[in-house]
């Protein structure tokens, strides 16, 4: 049972939950708009639009199976004074407050790409500026393959590998890195959660153990800021279905050929101590023609939580049309 949980939750993060209040802590004056995008066939995608800046960044969360809620307030600094970006979060199909799709036919990589296109059309964006975290990078790659002329600028943060082979190798490294004591504690919390799926304490304790390798600062406070247990119980249960079917739909994927055709400026941000090996970030930068890699020293997978200002400054420079200091091909 634990092996199944490890695989499902790791995949759910990597292919990137709690709404810590709807009013952003760092942008208390920024307007918030919420609603739904019609994605067709009865599927509605919940969105939250924060701010009214000079440009709008569409935030694509990890997963598949999680919701945008795990970002909490952690990206709100991009809306703050002197930056002026608007952020558009949306929950991918099957997750959070979006329609809880359960059919394998409706949970494919192609559907996720079309959902992003539905978001673009709904808001009447000529081109998208996107920030994809973890699995969100996969959604970006799937979308760019179908709509290369609709992508304006791309930010990839802790992105999954461009190939299924690379992803499988990474999964193996993470599994091998767990000691017996951690596995035992995870097994105990998993048993508690199996008996009562709505047990928030069990969910959070299990996820804290599971995601420890994804952080550099594992003292507790930083680690527990990223909360994957705040969605409604029905959405949390559905996350396993979303995860299983979406991964299966990708098969032995290789996104390198299509990403070589993407001309949009692309910033790859990767923590120096990211659990996803640096070689995969370098591959992203080498594959996309107009891409640059920025390595942030001493940071992990959730680098926007661990050192937000360093992250915000880099993204701000890029969105303004430049390359942050320290980028390389």
Short mmCIF file of C-alpha atoms in Angstrom, two decimals:
data_model
loop_
_atom_site.label_atom_id
_atom_site.label_comp_id
_atom_site.label_asym_id
_atom_site.label_seq_id
_atom_site.Cartn_x
_atom_site.Cartn_y
_atom_site.Cartn_z
CA UNK A 1 0.00 0.00 0.00
CA UNK A 2 2.79 2.43 0.86
CA UNK A 3 4.51 1.76 -2.45
CA UNK A 4 1.28 2.66 -4.25
CA UNK A 5 0.97 5.85 -2.22
CA UNK A 6 4.57 6.85 -2.86
CA UNK A 7 4.21 6.43 -6.60
CA UNK A 8 0.84 8.17 -6.81
CA UNK A 9 1.72 11.16 -4.67
CA UNK A 10 5.14 11.63 -6.22
CA UNK A 11 3.59 11.57 -9.66
CA UNK A 12 0.84 13.87 -8.49
CA UNK A 13 3.32 16.50 -7.49
CA UNK A 14 5.59 16.18 -10.47
CA UNK A 15 3.49 16.13 -13.55
CA UNK A 16 2.16 20.20 -9.23
CA UNK A 17 -3.65 21.87 -1.21
CA UNK A 18 -5.06 24.26 0.63
CA UNK A 19 -6.53 27.70 0.00
CA UNK A 20 -4.98 29.55 2.88
CA UNK A 21 -7.70 32.19 2.74
CA UNK A 22 -8.95 33.84 -0.40
CA UNK A 23 -7.51 37.25 0.43
CA UNK A 24 -3.75 37.24 -0.38
CA UNK A 25 -1.61 38.04 2.62
CA UNK A 26 0.99 40.00 0.64
CA UNK A 27 -1.47 41.76 -1.69
CA UNK A 28 -4.35 42.72 0.55
CA UNK A 29 -5.41 45.55 -1.75
CA UNK A 30 -5.26 43.53 -4.96
CA UNK A 31 -8.68 42.75 -6.44
CA UNK A 32 -9.72 39.11 -6.69
CA UNK A 33 -12.06 37.63 -9.23
CA UNK A 34 -13.27 34.04 -9.17
CA UNK A 35 -15.36 32.03 -11.56
CA UNK A 36 -15.42 29.14 -13.98
CA UNK A 37 -14.17 28.52 -17.51
CA UNK A 38 -16.31 26.29 -19.72
CA UNK A 39 -13.96 23.62 -21.10
CA UNK A 40 -16.69 21.78 -23.01
CA UNK A 41 -18.43 18.44 -22.49
CA UNK A 42 -19.76 19.59 -19.13
CA UNK A 43 -16.31 20.30 -17.63
CA UNK A 44 -15.86 23.57 -15.74
CA UNK A 45 -12.50 24.86 -14.57
CA UNK A 46 -12.40 26.97 -11.42
CA UNK A 47 -10.18 30.05 -11.65
CA UNK A 48 -8.96 32.79 -9.34
CA UNK A 49 -7.62 35.99 -10.89
CA UNK A 50 -5.49 38.10 -8.57
CA UNK A 51 -4.60 41.70 -9.41
CA UNK A 52 -4.95 43.89 -12.49
CA UNK A 53 -1.36 44.26 -13.64
CA UNK A 54 0.15 45.20 -16.97
CA UNK A 55 0.36 41.53 -17.89
CA UNK A 56 -1.34 38.35 -16.73
CA UNK A 57 0.63 35.23 -15.84
CA UNK A 58 -1.29 31.98 -16.06
CA UNK A 59 -0.10 29.74 -13.22
CA UNK A 60 -0.14 26.02 -14.07
CA UNK A 61 0.06 23.88 -10.96
CA UNK A 62 1.64 20.50 -10.41
CA UNK A 63 -0.09 17.16 -10.15
CA UNK A 64 -1.84 15.66 -11.92
CA UNK A 65 -4.49 15.45 -9.25
CA UNK A 66 -3.56 18.40 -7.06
CA UNK A 67 -5.13 21.87 -7.33
CA UNK A 68 -3.73 25.38 -7.56
CA UNK A 69 -4.48 25.75 -3.86
CA UNK A 70 -1.08 24.45 -2.80
CA UNK A 71 0.44 27.76 -3.91
CA UNK A 72 -1.52 29.48 -1.16
CA UNK A 73 -0.17 33.05 -0.93
CA UNK A 74 3.33 32.06 -2.00
CA UNK A 75 3.27 33.71 -5.44
CA UNK A 76 1.38 36.81 -4.35
CA UNK A 77 4.58 38.85 -4.28
CA UNK A 78 4.48 39.04 -8.07
CA UNK A 79 1.40 41.22 -7.70
CA UNK A 80 3.02 43.46 -5.11
CA UNK A 81 4.13 47.07 -5.34
CA UNK A 82 6.61 47.72 -8.12
CA UNK A 83 5.87 44.53 -10.03
CA UNK A 84 2.30 44.90 -11.19
CA UNK A 85 1.60 41.48 -12.65
CA UNK A 86 -1.81 39.83 -12.46
CA UNK A 87 -1.89 36.11 -11.63
CA UNK A 88 -4.46 33.72 -13.05
CA UNK A 89 -4.69 30.43 -11.15
CA UNK A 90 -6.93 27.62 -12.32
CA UNK A 91 -7.62 24.12 -11.05
CA UNK A 92 -6.96 21.48 -13.66
CA UNK A 93 -9.75 19.08 -14.54
CA UNK A 94 -10.52 16.51 -11.88
CA UNK A 95 -8.96 18.61 -9.12
CA UNK A 96 -9.86 21.20 -6.52
CA UNK A 97 -13.01 23.11 -7.34
CA UNK A 98 -13.08 22.15 -11.01
CA UNK A 99 -15.30 19.37 -12.34
CA UNK A 100 -14.17 16.08 -10.79
CA UNK A 101 -13.70 14.14 -14.01
CA UNK A 102 -13.34 10.39 -13.49
CA UNK A 103 -13.40 8.90 -16.99
CA UNK A 104 -10.03 7.85 -18.47
CA UNK A 105 -11.11 9.20 -21.86
CA UNK A 106 -11.43 12.66 -20.29
CA UNK A 107 -8.14 12.50 -18.40
CA UNK A 108 -5.47 12.61 -21.08
CA UNK A 109 -2.58 14.91 -21.76
CA UNK A 110 -4.43 16.25 -24.80
CA UNK A 111 -7.39 17.24 -22.61
CA UNK A 112 -5.13 19.19 -20.26
CA UNK A 113 -3.70 21.09 -23.24
CA UNK A 114 -7.18 21.87 -24.56
CA UNK A 115 -8.24 23.10 -21.13
CA UNK A 116 -5.44 25.66 -21.20
CA UNK A 117 -6.63 26.76 -24.62
CA UNK A 118 -10.13 27.13 -23.18
CA UNK A 119 -8.66 29.40 -20.51
CA UNK A 120 -6.94 31.49 -23.18
CA UNK A 121 -10.11 31.87 -25.21
CA UNK A 122 -12.23 32.67 -22.15
CA UNK A 123 -10.01 35.60 -21.19
CA UNK A 124 -9.37 36.59 -24.82
CA UNK A 125 -5.58 36.51 -24.51
CA UNK A 126 -3.82 36.81 -27.86
CA UNK A 127 -0.83 34.96 -26.43
CA UNK A 128 -0.25 33.31 -23.09
CA UNK A 129 2.40 34.07 -20.53
CA UNK A 130 2.62 30.89 -18.47
CA UNK A 131 4.40 29.71 -15.36
CA UNK A 132 4.44 25.94 -15.00
CA UNK A 133 5.57 24.30 -11.78
CA UNK A 134 6.57 20.63 -11.70
CA UNK A 135 3.94 18.71 -13.75
CA UNK A 136 2.76 22.14 -14.88
CA UNK A 137 5.81 22.11 -17.16
CA UNK A 138 4.31 19.05 -18.82
CA UNK A 139 1.05 20.90 -19.46
CA UNK A 140 3.08 23.72 -21.02
CA UNK A 141 4.88 21.27 -23.31
CA UNK A 142 1.62 19.60 -24.35
CA UNK A 143 0.01 22.97 -25.04
CA UNK A 144 2.98 24.41 -26.94
CA UNK A 145 3.01 21.37 -29.22
CA UNK A 146 -0.58 22.12 -30.25
CA UNK A 147 -0.61 25.91 -30.12
CA UNK A 148 2.96 27.17 -30.57
CA UNK A 149 1.80 30.56 -31.88
CA UNK A 150 -0.33 31.15 -28.79
CA UNK A 151 2.60 31.07 -26.37
CA UNK A 152 4.24 34.40 -25.60
CA UNK A 153 6.61 33.77 -22.68
CA UNK A 154 7.27 30.66 -20.60
CA UNK A 155 8.62 30.19 -17.07
CA UNK A 156 9.39 26.60 -16.04
CA UNK A 157 9.98 26.08 -12.30
CA UNK A 158 11.26 22.69 -11.13
CA UNK A 159 9.89 21.15 -14.32
CA UNK A 160 9.54 17.42 -14.86
CA UNK A 161 11.90 15.82 -17.40
CA UNK A 162 11.14 16.12 -21.08
CA UNK A 163 11.07 12.35 -21.51
CA UNK A 164 9.32 9.47 -19.79
CA UNK A 165 12.67 7.74 -19.44
CA UNK A 166 14.05 10.68 -17.47
CA UNK A 167 10.97 10.81 -15.26
CA UNK A 168 11.19 7.09 -14.44
CA UNK A 169 14.86 7.46 -13.54
CA UNK A 170 14.06 10.34 -11.23
CA UNK A 171 11.28 8.42 -9.49
CA UNK A 172 13.75 5.63 -8.83
CA UNK A 173 16.25 7.98 -7.20
CA UNK A 174 13.62 9.38 -4.81
CA UNK A 175 12.35 5.93 -3.82
CA UNK A 176 15.88 4.71 -3.16
CA UNK A 177 16.61 7.69 -0.93
CA UNK A 178 14.11 6.81 1.81
CA UNK A 179 15.42 5.14 4.95
CA UNK A 180 13.58 2.39 6.80
CA UNK A 181 12.50 4.65 9.68
CA UNK A 182 10.83 7.11 7.30
CA UNK A 183 9.11 4.30 5.42
CA UNK A 184 7.83 2.86 8.70
CA UNK A 185 6.38 6.19 9.83
CA UNK A 186 4.82 6.78 6.43
CA UNK A 187 3.24 3.33 6.58
CA UNK A 188 1.71 4.10 9.97
CA UNK A 189 0.22 7.40 8.84
CA UNK A 190 -1.02 5.84 5.63
CA UNK A 191 -2.89 3.19 7.60
CA UNK A 192 -4.55 5.94 9.65
CA UNK A 193 -5.51 7.78 6.49
CA UNK A 194 -6.87 4.63 4.87
CA UNK A 195 -9.14 4.12 7.87
CA UNK A 196 -10.32 7.74 7.81
CA UNK A 197 -9.65 9.58 4.50
CA UNK A 198 -10.82 12.87 6.01
CA UNK A 199 -8.23 12.83 8.81
CA UNK A 200 -6.41 16.11 8.17
CA UNK A 201 -3.66 15.37 10.70
CA UNK A 202 -2.81 12.05 9.09
CA UNK A 203 -2.84 13.61 5.63
CA UNK A 204 -0.52 16.43 6.62
CA UNK A 205 1.88 14.24 8.60
CA UNK A 206 2.14 11.78 5.73
CA UNK A 207 2.75 14.51 3.17
CA UNK A 208 5.31 16.23 5.39
CA UNK A 209 7.31 12.99 5.45
CA UNK A 210 6.80 12.32 1.78
CA UNK A 211 7.86 15.75 0.56
CA UNK A 212 10.83 16.27 2.87
CA UNK A 213 13.35 15.54 0.05
CA UNK A 214 11.78 18.32 -2.01
CA UNK A 215 12.90 20.99 0.47
CA UNK A 216 16.27 22.23 1.64
CA UNK A 217 14.86 23.73 4.84
CA UNK A 218 13.17 20.76 6.52
CA UNK A 219 12.89 22.25 10.03
CA UNK A 220 9.12 22.23 9.80
CA UNK A 221 7.74 25.71 9.23
CA UNK A 222 8.79 26.01 5.60
CA UNK A 223 7.96 22.42 4.81
CA UNK A 224 4.45 22.66 6.19
CA UNK A 225 3.59 25.86 4.34
CA UNK A 226 2.90 23.80 1.22
CA UNK A 227 -0.35 22.09 2.17
CA UNK A 228 -1.73 19.33 -0.04
CA UNK A 229 -4.60 18.37 2.24
CA UNK A 230 -6.98 21.31 2.15
CA UNK A 231 -9.15 20.43 -0.84
CA UNK A 232 -12.64 19.03 -0.29
CA UNK A 233 -12.60 15.29 0.54
CA UNK A 234 -14.19 14.38 -2.81
CA UNK A 235 -11.42 16.17 -4.68
CA UNK A 236 -8.70 14.50 -2.62
CA UNK A 237 -10.19 11.09 -3.32
CA UNK A 238 -10.44 11.88 -7.02
CA UNK A 239 -6.79 12.88 -7.21
CA UNK A 240 -5.74 9.22 -7.37
CA UNK A 241 -7.97 8.66 -10.41
CA UNK A 242 -6.69 11.77 -12.15
CA UNK A 243 -3.12 10.79 -11.48
CA UNK A 244 -3.41 7.22 -12.71
CA UNK A 245 -5.26 7.93 -15.95
CA UNK A 246 -3.28 11.02 -16.90
CA UNK A 247 0.08 9.32 -16.56
CA UNK A 248 -1.14 6.30 -18.47
CA UNK A 249 -2.28 8.53 -21.32
CA UNK A 250 1.24 9.92 -21.82
CA UNK A 251 2.92 6.56 -22.40
CA UNK A 252 6.65 6.68 -23.30
CA UNK A 253 6.48 10.38 -24.03
CA UNK A 254 9.29 12.48 -25.52
CA UNK A 255 8.53 16.19 -25.78
CA UNK A 256 11.93 17.23 -27.15
CA UNK A 257 11.03 17.25 -30.86
CA UNK A 258 8.02 19.53 -30.40
CA UNK A 259 9.73 21.81 -27.88
CA UNK A 260 12.53 22.39 -30.40
CA UNK A 261 9.91 24.16 -32.52
CA UNK A 262 8.83 26.56 -29.76
CA UNK A 263 10.20 30.07 -30.33
CA UNK A 264 8.81 31.73 -27.19
CA UNK A 265 11.38 33.12 -24.73
CA UNK A 266 11.64 30.55 -21.96
CA UNK A 267 13.17 30.88 -18.51
CA UNK A 268 14.04 27.62 -16.76
CA UNK A 269 14.41 28.15 -13.00
CA UNK A 270 15.89 25.27 -11.04
CA UNK A 271 17.09 25.05 -7.47
CA UNK A 272 20.68 23.98 -7.00
CA UNK A 273 19.48 21.38 -4.50
CA UNK A 274 16.32 20.47 -6.38
CA UNK A 275 15.29 16.83 -6.02
CA UNK A 276 14.84 16.67 -9.81
CA UNK A 277 18.44 16.25 -11.07
CA UNK A 278 19.99 19.27 -12.75
CA UNK A 279 20.60 17.35 -15.95
CA UNK A 280 16.90 17.54 -16.77
CA UNK A 281 16.77 21.30 -16.31
CA UNK A 282 19.79 21.60 -18.59
CA UNK A 283 18.00 19.46 -21.15
CA UNK A 284 15.05 21.86 -21.10
CA UNK A 285 17.39 24.79 -21.72
CA UNK A 286 19.27 22.97 -24.49
CA UNK A 287 16.07 21.86 -26.23
CA UNK A 288 14.01 25.06 -26.41
CA UNK A 289 15.73 27.40 -28.90
CA UNK A 290 15.18 30.67 -27.01
CA UNK A 291 15.63 29.33 -23.47
CA UNK A 292 17.95 30.18 -20.63
CA UNK A 293 18.62 28.33 -17.38
CA UNK A 294 18.78 30.10 -14.02
CA UNK A 295 20.13 28.02 -11.13
CA UNK A 296 19.27 29.40 -7.69
CA UNK A 297 21.90 28.28 -5.16
CA UNK A 298 20.84 26.43 -2.04
CA UNK A 299 17.18 25.96 -3.01
CA UNK A 300 14.94 22.99 -3.71
CA UNK A 301 11.71 22.15 -5.54
CA UNK A 302 9.63 24.82 -3.75
CA UNK A 303 12.18 27.57 -4.20
CA UNK A 304 9.50 30.27 -4.35
CA UNK A 305 8.67 29.32 -0.75
CA UNK A 306 12.23 29.04 0.53
CA UNK A 307 13.61 32.28 -0.98
CA UNK A 308 10.69 34.19 -2.50
CA UNK A 309 12.42 37.50 -3.21
CA UNK A 310 15.21 35.89 -5.23
CA UNK A 311 12.58 34.05 -7.22
CA UNK A 312 10.34 37.09 -7.70
CA UNK A 313 13.21 39.29 -8.89
CA UNK A 314 14.21 36.75 -11.53
CA UNK A 315 10.69 36.30 -12.83
CA UNK A 316 10.08 40.05 -12.85
CA UNK A 317 13.17 40.72 -14.98
CA UNK A 318 12.15 38.02 -17.42
CA UNK A 319 8.55 39.21 -17.74
CA UNK A 320 9.86 42.71 -18.41
CA UNK A 321 11.70 41.36 -21.44
CA UNK A 322 15.17 40.66 -20.06
CA UNK A 323 17.22 37.73 -18.79
CA UNK A 324 18.01 37.57 -15.06
CA UNK A 325 21.65 37.80 -14.07
CA UNK A 326 23.18 34.35 -13.91
CA UNK A 327 21.20 32.74 -16.74
CA UNK A 328 23.01 30.47 -19.18
CA UNK A 329 22.16 28.30 -22.15
#
